[in-house]
mmCIF file of C-alpha atoms in Angstrom:
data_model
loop_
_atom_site.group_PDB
_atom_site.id
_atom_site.type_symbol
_atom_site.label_atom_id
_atom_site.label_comp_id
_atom_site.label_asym_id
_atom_site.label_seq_id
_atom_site.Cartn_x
_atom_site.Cartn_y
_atom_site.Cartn_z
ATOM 1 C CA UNK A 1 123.108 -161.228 57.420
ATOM 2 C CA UNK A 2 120.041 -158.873 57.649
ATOM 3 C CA UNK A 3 119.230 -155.802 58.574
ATOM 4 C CA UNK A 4 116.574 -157.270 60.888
ATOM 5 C CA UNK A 5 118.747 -159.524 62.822
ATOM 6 C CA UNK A 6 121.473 -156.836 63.334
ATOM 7 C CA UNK A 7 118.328 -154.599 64.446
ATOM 8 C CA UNK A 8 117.678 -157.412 66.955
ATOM 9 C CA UNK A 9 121.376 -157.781 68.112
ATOM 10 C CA UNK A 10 121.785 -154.125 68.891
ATOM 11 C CA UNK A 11 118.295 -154.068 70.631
ATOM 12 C CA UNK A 12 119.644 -157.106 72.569
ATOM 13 C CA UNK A 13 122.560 -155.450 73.297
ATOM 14 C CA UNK A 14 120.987 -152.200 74.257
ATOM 15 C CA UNK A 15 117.687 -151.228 74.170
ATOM 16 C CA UNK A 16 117.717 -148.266 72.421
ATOM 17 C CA UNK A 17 115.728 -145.314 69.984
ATOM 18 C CA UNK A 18 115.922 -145.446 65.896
ATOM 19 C CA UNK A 19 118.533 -142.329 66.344
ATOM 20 C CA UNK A 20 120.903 -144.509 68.780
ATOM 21 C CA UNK A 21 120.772 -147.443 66.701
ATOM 22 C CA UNK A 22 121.884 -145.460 63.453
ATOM 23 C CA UNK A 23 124.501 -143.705 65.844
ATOM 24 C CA UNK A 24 125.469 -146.967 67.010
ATOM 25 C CA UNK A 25 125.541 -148.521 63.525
ATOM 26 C CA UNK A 26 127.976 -146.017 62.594
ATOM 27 C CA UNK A 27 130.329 -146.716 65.453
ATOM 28 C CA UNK A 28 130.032 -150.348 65.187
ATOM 29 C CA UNK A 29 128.002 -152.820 63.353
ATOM 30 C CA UNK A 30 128.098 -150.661 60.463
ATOM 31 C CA UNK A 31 131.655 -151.634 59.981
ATOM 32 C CA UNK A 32 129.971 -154.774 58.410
ATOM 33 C CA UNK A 33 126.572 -154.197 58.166
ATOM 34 C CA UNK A 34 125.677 -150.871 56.884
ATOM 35 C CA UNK A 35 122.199 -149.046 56.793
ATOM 36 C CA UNK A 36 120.850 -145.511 56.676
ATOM 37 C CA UNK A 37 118.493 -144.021 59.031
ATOM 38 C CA UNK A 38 115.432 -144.759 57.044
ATOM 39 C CA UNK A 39 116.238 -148.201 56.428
ATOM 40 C CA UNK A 40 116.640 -148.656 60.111
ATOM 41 C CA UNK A 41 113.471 -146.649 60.794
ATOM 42 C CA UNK A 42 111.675 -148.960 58.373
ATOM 43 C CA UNK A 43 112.745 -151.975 60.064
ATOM 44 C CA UNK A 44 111.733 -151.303 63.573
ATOM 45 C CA UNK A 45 108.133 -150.430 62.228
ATOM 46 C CA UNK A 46 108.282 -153.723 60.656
ATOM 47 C CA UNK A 47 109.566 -155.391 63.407
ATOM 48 C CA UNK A 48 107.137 -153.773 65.777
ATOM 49 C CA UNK A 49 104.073 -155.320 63.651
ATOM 50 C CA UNK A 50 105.532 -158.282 63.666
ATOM 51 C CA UNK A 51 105.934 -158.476 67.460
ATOM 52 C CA UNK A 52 109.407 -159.250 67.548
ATOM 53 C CA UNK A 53 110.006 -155.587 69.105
ATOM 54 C CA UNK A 54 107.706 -153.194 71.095
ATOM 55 C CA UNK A 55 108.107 -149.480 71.746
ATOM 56 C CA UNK A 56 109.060 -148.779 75.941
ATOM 57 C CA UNK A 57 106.704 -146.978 77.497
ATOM 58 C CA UNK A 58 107.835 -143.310 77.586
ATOM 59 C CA UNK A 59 108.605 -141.730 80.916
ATOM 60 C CA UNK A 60 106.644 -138.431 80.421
ATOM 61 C CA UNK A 61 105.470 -136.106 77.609
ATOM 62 C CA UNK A 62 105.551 -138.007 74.482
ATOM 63 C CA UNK A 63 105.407 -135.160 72.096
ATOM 64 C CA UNK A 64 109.026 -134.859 70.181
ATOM 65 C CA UNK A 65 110.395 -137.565 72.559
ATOM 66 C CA UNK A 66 112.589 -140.840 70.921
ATOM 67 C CA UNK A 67 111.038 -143.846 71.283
ATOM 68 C CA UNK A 68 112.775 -146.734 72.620
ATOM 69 C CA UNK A 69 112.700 -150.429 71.643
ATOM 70 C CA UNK A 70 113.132 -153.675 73.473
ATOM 71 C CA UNK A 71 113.516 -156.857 71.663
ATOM 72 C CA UNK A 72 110.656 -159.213 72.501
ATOM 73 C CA UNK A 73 110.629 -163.297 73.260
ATOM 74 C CA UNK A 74 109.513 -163.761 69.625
ATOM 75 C CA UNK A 75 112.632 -161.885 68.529
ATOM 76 C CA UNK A 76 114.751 -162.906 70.227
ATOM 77 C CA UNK A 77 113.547 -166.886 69.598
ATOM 78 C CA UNK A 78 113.713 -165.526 65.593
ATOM 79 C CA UNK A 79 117.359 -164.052 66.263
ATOM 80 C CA UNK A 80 118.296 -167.915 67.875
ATOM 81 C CA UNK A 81 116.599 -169.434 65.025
ATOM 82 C CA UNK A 82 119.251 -166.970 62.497
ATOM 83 C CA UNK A 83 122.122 -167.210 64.546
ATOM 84 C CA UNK A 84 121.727 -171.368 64.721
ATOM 85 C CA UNK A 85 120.857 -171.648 60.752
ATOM 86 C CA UNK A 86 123.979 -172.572 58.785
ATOM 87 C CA UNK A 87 124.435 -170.115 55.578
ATOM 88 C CA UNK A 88 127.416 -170.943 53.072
ATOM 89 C CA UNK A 89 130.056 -167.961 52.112
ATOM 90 C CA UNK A 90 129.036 -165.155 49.885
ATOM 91 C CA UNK A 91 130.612 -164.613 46.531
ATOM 92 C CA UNK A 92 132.981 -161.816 46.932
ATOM 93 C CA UNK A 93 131.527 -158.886 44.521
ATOM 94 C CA UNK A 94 134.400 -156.171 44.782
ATOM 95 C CA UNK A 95 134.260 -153.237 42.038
ATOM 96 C CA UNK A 96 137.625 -152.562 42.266
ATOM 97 C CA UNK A 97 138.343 -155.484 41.055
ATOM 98 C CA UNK A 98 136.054 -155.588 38.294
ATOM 99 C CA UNK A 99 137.530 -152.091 37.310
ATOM 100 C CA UNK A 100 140.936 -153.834 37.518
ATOM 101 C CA UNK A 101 139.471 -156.293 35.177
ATOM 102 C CA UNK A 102 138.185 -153.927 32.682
ATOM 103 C CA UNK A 103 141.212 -151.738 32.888
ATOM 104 C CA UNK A 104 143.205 -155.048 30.967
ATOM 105 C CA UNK A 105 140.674 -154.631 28.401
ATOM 106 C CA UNK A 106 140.464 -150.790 28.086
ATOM 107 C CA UNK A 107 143.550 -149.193 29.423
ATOM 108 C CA UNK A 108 144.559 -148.454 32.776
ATOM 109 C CA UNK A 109 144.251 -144.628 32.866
ATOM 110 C CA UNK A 110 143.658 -143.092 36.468
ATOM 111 C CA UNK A 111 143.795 -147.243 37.742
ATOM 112 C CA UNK A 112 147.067 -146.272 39.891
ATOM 113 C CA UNK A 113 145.581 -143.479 41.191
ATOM 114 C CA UNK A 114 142.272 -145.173 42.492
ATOM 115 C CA UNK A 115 144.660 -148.266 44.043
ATOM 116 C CA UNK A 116 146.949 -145.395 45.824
ATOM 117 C CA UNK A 117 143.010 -143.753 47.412
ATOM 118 C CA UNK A 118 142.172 -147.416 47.911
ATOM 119 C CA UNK A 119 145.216 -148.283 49.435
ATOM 120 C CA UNK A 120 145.090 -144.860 52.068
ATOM 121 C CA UNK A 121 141.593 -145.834 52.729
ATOM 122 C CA UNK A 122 142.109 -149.212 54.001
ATOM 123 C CA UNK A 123 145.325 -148.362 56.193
ATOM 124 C CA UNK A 124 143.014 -145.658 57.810
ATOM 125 C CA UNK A 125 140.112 -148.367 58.672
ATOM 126 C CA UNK A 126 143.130 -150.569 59.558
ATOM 127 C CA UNK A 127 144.122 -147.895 61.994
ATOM 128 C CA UNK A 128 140.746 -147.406 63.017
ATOM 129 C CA UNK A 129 140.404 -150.635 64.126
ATOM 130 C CA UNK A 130 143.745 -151.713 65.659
ATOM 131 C CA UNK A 131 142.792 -148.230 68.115
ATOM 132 C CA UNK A 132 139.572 -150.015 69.140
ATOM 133 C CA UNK A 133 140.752 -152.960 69.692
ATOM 134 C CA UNK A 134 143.649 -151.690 71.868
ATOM 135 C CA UNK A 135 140.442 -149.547 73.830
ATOM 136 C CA UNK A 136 138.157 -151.954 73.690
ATOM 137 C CA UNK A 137 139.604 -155.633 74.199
ATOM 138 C CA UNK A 138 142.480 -155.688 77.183
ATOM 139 C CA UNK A 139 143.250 -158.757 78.018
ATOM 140 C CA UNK A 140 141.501 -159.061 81.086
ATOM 141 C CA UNK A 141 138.167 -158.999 78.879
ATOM 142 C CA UNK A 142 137.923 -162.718 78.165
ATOM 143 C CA UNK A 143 133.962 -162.992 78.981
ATOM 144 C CA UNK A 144 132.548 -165.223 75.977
ATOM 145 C CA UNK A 145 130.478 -161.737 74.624
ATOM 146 C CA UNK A 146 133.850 -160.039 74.437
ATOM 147 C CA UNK A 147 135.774 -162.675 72.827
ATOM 148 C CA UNK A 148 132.850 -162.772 70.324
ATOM 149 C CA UNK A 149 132.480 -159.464 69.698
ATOM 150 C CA UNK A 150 136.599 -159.664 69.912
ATOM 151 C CA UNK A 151 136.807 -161.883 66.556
ATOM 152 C CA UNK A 152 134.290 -159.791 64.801
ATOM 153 C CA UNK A 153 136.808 -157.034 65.098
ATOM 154 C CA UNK A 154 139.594 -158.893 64.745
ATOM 155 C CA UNK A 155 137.836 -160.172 61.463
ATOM 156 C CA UNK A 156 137.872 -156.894 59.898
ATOM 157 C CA UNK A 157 141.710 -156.577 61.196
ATOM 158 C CA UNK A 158 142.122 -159.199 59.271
ATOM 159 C CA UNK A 159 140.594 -158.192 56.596
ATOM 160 C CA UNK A 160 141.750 -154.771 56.048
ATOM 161 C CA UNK A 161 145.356 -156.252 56.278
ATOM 162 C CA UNK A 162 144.135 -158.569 53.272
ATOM 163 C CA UNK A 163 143.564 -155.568 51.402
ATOM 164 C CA UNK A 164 146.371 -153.377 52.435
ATOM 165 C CA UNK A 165 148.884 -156.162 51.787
ATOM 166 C CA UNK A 166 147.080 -156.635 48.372
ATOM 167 C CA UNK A 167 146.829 -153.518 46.830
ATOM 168 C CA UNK A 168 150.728 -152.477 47.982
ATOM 169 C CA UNK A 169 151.411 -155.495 46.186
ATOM 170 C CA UNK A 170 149.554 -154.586 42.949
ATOM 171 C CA UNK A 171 150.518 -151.153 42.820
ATOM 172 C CA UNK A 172 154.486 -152.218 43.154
ATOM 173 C CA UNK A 173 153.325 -154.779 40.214
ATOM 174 C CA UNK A 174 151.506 -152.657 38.122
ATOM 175 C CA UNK A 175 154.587 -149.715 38.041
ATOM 176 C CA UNK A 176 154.614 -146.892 36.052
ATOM 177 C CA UNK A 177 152.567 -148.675 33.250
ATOM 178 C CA UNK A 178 149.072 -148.454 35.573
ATOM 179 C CA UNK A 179 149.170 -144.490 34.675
ATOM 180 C CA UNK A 180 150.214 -144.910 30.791
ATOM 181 C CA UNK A 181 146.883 -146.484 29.881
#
């Protein structure tokens, strides 16, 4: 994925100013697709010289006001293009597990430590997204949107139960000899 074509989904979604689409990247597609405010400013210039956006007209004094974007037929033909292109699986690149790695080769001091932080980290995003999904996805929302937008979520469920399962697992079979280094 690109920060472009998640620019173009959240435009689709909502059109919306560069401060609502880093507020809304932190409530939501940032889960998986992080970027900071610059980056995201960045990318709607870009986007906007490309024609694939275009600022709204503003409603009144311009001076200090947000601008907002719409996503244009050449962006959203581009964000068709993406969504229809078929991409193979990424190689997962986890440092933890590279530290786990290194750890057989230099010790493991402070490794049981970081998996107990790891491990509290992920139940909390677990939590965090069992409590949307419980707000967000009753039953009765079965449109195709919110079933899509349903297995996103549900694919980070998924995932953080992957990891909580996982590191519980290597912390029990690690033991006291993680710490002794």
């Amino acid at each position: 994925m690109s920060l472009p074509h998640a620019i173009l989904t959240a435009l689709l979604e909502k059109p919306s100013s560069g401060l609502e689409l880093t507020r809304r990247f932190d409530k939501s597609i940032g889960y998986f697709w992080s970027a900071t405010h610059q980056q995201i400013y960045r990318e709607l210039g870009r986007l906007e010289r490309e024609g694939a956006i275009r600022a709204l007209p503003s409603r009144g004094a311009t001076r200090g006001q947000k601008k907002e974007y719409e996503v244009l037929p050449a962006g959203r033909a581009e964000l068709a293009r993406w969504t229809a292109e078929p991409q193979d699986p990424k190689p997962l690149r986890d440092t933890l597990l590279l530290r786990l790695r290194a750890a057989a080769v230099v010790g493991t001091e402070g490794i049981r430590e970081e998996l107990h932080r790891h491990l509290a980290l992920h139940r909390r995003q677990l939590a965090e997204y069992e409590e949307i999904e419980r707000r967000d996805f009753p039953p009765e929302k079965d449109a195709v949107e919110d079933r899509l937008r349903h297995v996103v979520l549900r694919a980070g469920i998924d995932l953080e139960t992957f990891w909580t399962r996982w590191l519980t697992r290597a912390i029990e079979e690690l033991g006291e000899t993680a710490g002794a280094g």
